[in-house]
């Protein structure tokens, strides 16, 4: 099995484990933060630091949810 095929199979396995209720719960928590004017804090280290920064920026610019990232 080559790297790409293995990577995609693992990614598919992880995606299939995501529960709809967990997505709804996260969505509700973010909406509550926005309504209350609270901030979301996102942490990342290494490569995850750039993902944390990107998510934080998207929350602030697109969704108008206060957020800060730490890396």
C-alpha atoms as an extended CHARMM CRD file, in Angstrom:
* protein
*
        71  EXT
         1         1  UNK       CA              0.0000000000        0.0000000000        0.0000000000  PROA      1               0.0000000000
         2         2  UNK       CA              1.4290000000        3.3770000000       -0.9250000000  PROA      2               0.0000000000
         3         3  UNK       CA              1.5760000000        6.4180000000        1.3140000000  PROA      3               0.0000000000
         4         4  UNK       CA             -1.2980000000        8.3000000000       -0.3210000000  PROA      4               0.0000000000
         5         5  UNK       CA             -3.6730000000        5.3540000000       -0.1670000000  PROA      5               0.0000000000
         6         6  UNK       CA             -2.7610000000        4.6890000000        3.4650000000  PROA      6               0.0000000000
         7         7  UNK       CA             -3.1980000000        8.3660000000        4.3790000000  PROA      7               0.0000000000
         8         8  UNK       CA             -6.6170000000        8.5760000000        2.7140000000  PROA      8               0.0000000000
         9         9  UNK       CA             -7.8040000000        5.3780000000        4.3910000000  PROA      9               0.0000000000
        10        10  UNK       CA             -6.7830000000        6.6850000000        7.8280000000  PROA      10              0.0000000000
        11        11  UNK       CA             -8.4050000000       10.0500000000        7.1090000000  PROA      11              0.0000000000
        12        12  UNK       CA            -11.6310000000        8.3440000000        6.0070000000  PROA      12              0.0000000000
        13        13  UNK       CA            -11.5950000000        6.2320000000        9.1710000000  PROA      13              0.0000000000
        14        14  UNK       CA            -11.2650000000        9.3450000000       11.3450000000  PROA      14              0.0000000000
        15        15  UNK       CA            -13.9880000000       11.2260000000        9.4760000000  PROA      15              0.0000000000
        16        16  UNK       CA            -16.3520000000        8.2790000000        9.8580000000  PROA      16              0.0000000000
        17        17  UNK       CA            -15.8550000000        8.3930000000       13.6330000000  PROA      17              0.0000000000
        18        18  UNK       CA            -17.1580000000       11.9690000000       13.8960000000  PROA      18              0.0000000000
        19        19  UNK       CA            -20.5260000000       12.0530000000       15.6070000000  PROA      19              0.0000000000
        20        20  UNK       CA            -23.1550000000       14.5140000000       14.3700000000  PROA      20              0.0000000000
        21        21  UNK       CA            -24.0420000000       15.3530000000       17.9800000000  PROA      21              0.0000000000
        22        22  UNK       CA            -20.4510000000       16.4880000000       18.5680000000  PROA      22              0.0000000000
        23        23  UNK       CA            -20.5700000000       18.8630000000       15.5920000000  PROA      23              0.0000000000
        24        24  UNK       CA            -23.9060000000       20.2640000000       16.8040000000  PROA      24              0.0000000000
        25        25  UNK       CA            -22.4830000000       20.6750000000       20.3150000000  PROA      25              0.0000000000
        26        26  UNK       CA            -19.4400000000       22.5770000000       19.0330000000  PROA      26              0.0000000000
        27        27  UNK       CA            -21.6280000000       24.7370000000       16.8150000000  PROA      27              0.0000000000
        28        28  UNK       CA            -23.8940000000       25.6020000000       19.7550000000  PROA      28              0.0000000000
        29        29  UNK       CA            -20.8950000000       26.4440000000       21.9440000000  PROA      29              0.0000000000
        30        30  UNK       CA            -19.5040000000       28.8010000000       19.2820000000  PROA      30              0.0000000000
        31        31  UNK       CA            -22.8920000000       30.4660000000       18.8140000000  PROA      31              0.0000000000
        32        32  UNK       CA            -23.1730000000       30.9550000000       22.5850000000  PROA      32              0.0000000000
        33        33  UNK       CA            -19.7330000000       32.5940000000       22.6420000000  PROA      33              0.0000000000
        34        34  UNK       CA            -20.8120000000       34.9430000000       19.8830000000  PROA      34              0.0000000000
        35        35  UNK       CA            -24.1010000000       35.8520000000       21.6340000000  PROA      35              0.0000000000
        36        36  UNK       CA            -22.3500000000       36.5160000000       24.9460000000  PROA      36              0.0000000000
        37        37  UNK       CA            -19.4110000000       38.3540000000       23.3930000000  PROA      37              0.0000000000
        38        38  UNK       CA            -17.0600000000       35.7610000000       24.8500000000  PROA      38              0.0000000000
        39        39  UNK       CA            -13.7840000000       34.6990000000       23.2810000000  PROA      39              0.0000000000
        40        40  UNK       CA            -12.6880000000       31.3630000000       21.9050000000  PROA      40              0.0000000000
        41        41  UNK       CA             -9.0950000000       30.3770000000       22.7050000000  PROA      41              0.0000000000
        42        42  UNK       CA             -7.2730000000       28.1000000000       20.2910000000  PROA      42              0.0000000000
        43        43  UNK       CA             -3.8980000000       26.5090000000       20.9890000000  PROA      43              0.0000000000
        44        44  UNK       CA             -1.3860000000       24.9990000000       18.6100000000  PROA      44              0.0000000000
        45        45  UNK       CA              2.2180000000       23.8970000000       18.5400000000  PROA      45              0.0000000000
        46        46  UNK       CA              4.4100000000       23.1760000000       15.5330000000  PROA      46              0.0000000000
        47        47  UNK       CA              2.3290000000       22.6440000000       12.4050000000  PROA      47              0.0000000000
        48        48  UNK       CA             -0.8260000000       22.9010000000       14.4980000000  PROA      48              0.0000000000
        49        49  UNK       CA              0.1170000000       26.5000000000       15.3230000000  PROA      49              0.0000000000
        50        50  UNK       CA             -0.6360000000       27.6000000000       11.7730000000  PROA      50              0.0000000000
        51        51  UNK       CA             -3.9470000000       25.7330000000       11.8620000000  PROA      51              0.0000000000
        52        52  UNK       CA             -4.8100000000       27.4360000000       15.1740000000  PROA      52              0.0000000000
        53        53  UNK       CA             -4.0110000000       30.8410000000       13.6750000000  PROA      53              0.0000000000
        54        54  UNK       CA             -6.0830000000       30.1000000000       10.5790000000  PROA      54              0.0000000000
        55        55  UNK       CA             -9.1230000000       28.9050000000       12.5610000000  PROA      55              0.0000000000
        56        56  UNK       CA             -8.8840000000       31.9140000000       14.8540000000  PROA      56              0.0000000000
        57        57  UNK       CA             -8.7770000000       34.2750000000       11.8800000000  PROA      57              0.0000000000
        58        58  UNK       CA            -11.7420000000       32.5610000000       10.2140000000  PROA      58              0.0000000000
        59        59  UNK       CA            -13.8120000000       32.7660000000       13.3890000000  PROA      59              0.0000000000
        60        60  UNK       CA            -13.0600000000       36.4660000000       13.7720000000  PROA      60              0.0000000000
        61        61  UNK       CA            -13.2970000000       37.6250000000       10.1480000000  PROA      61              0.0000000000
        62        62  UNK       CA            -16.0170000000       35.4110000000        8.7470000000  PROA      62              0.0000000000
        63        63  UNK       CA            -18.1830000000       34.6030000000       11.7480000000  PROA      63              0.0000000000
        64        64  UNK       CA            -17.5120000000       37.6720000000       13.9240000000  PROA      64              0.0000000000
        65        65  UNK       CA            -16.6490000000       35.4970000000       16.9200000000  PROA      65              0.0000000000
        66        66  UNK       CA            -13.9130000000       36.8610000000       19.1720000000  PROA      66              0.0000000000
        67        67  UNK       CA            -10.9720000000       34.4920000000       19.1910000000  PROA      67              0.0000000000
        68        68  UNK       CA             -7.3470000000       34.3370000000       20.1500000000  PROA      68              0.0000000000
        69        69  UNK       CA             -4.7370000000       31.7900000000       19.2890000000  PROA      69              0.0000000000
        70        70  UNK       CA             -1.6630000000       30.8220000000       21.2470000000  PROA      70              0.0000000000
        71        71  UNK       CA              1.2830000000       29.1030000000       19.6800000000  PROA      71              0.0000000000
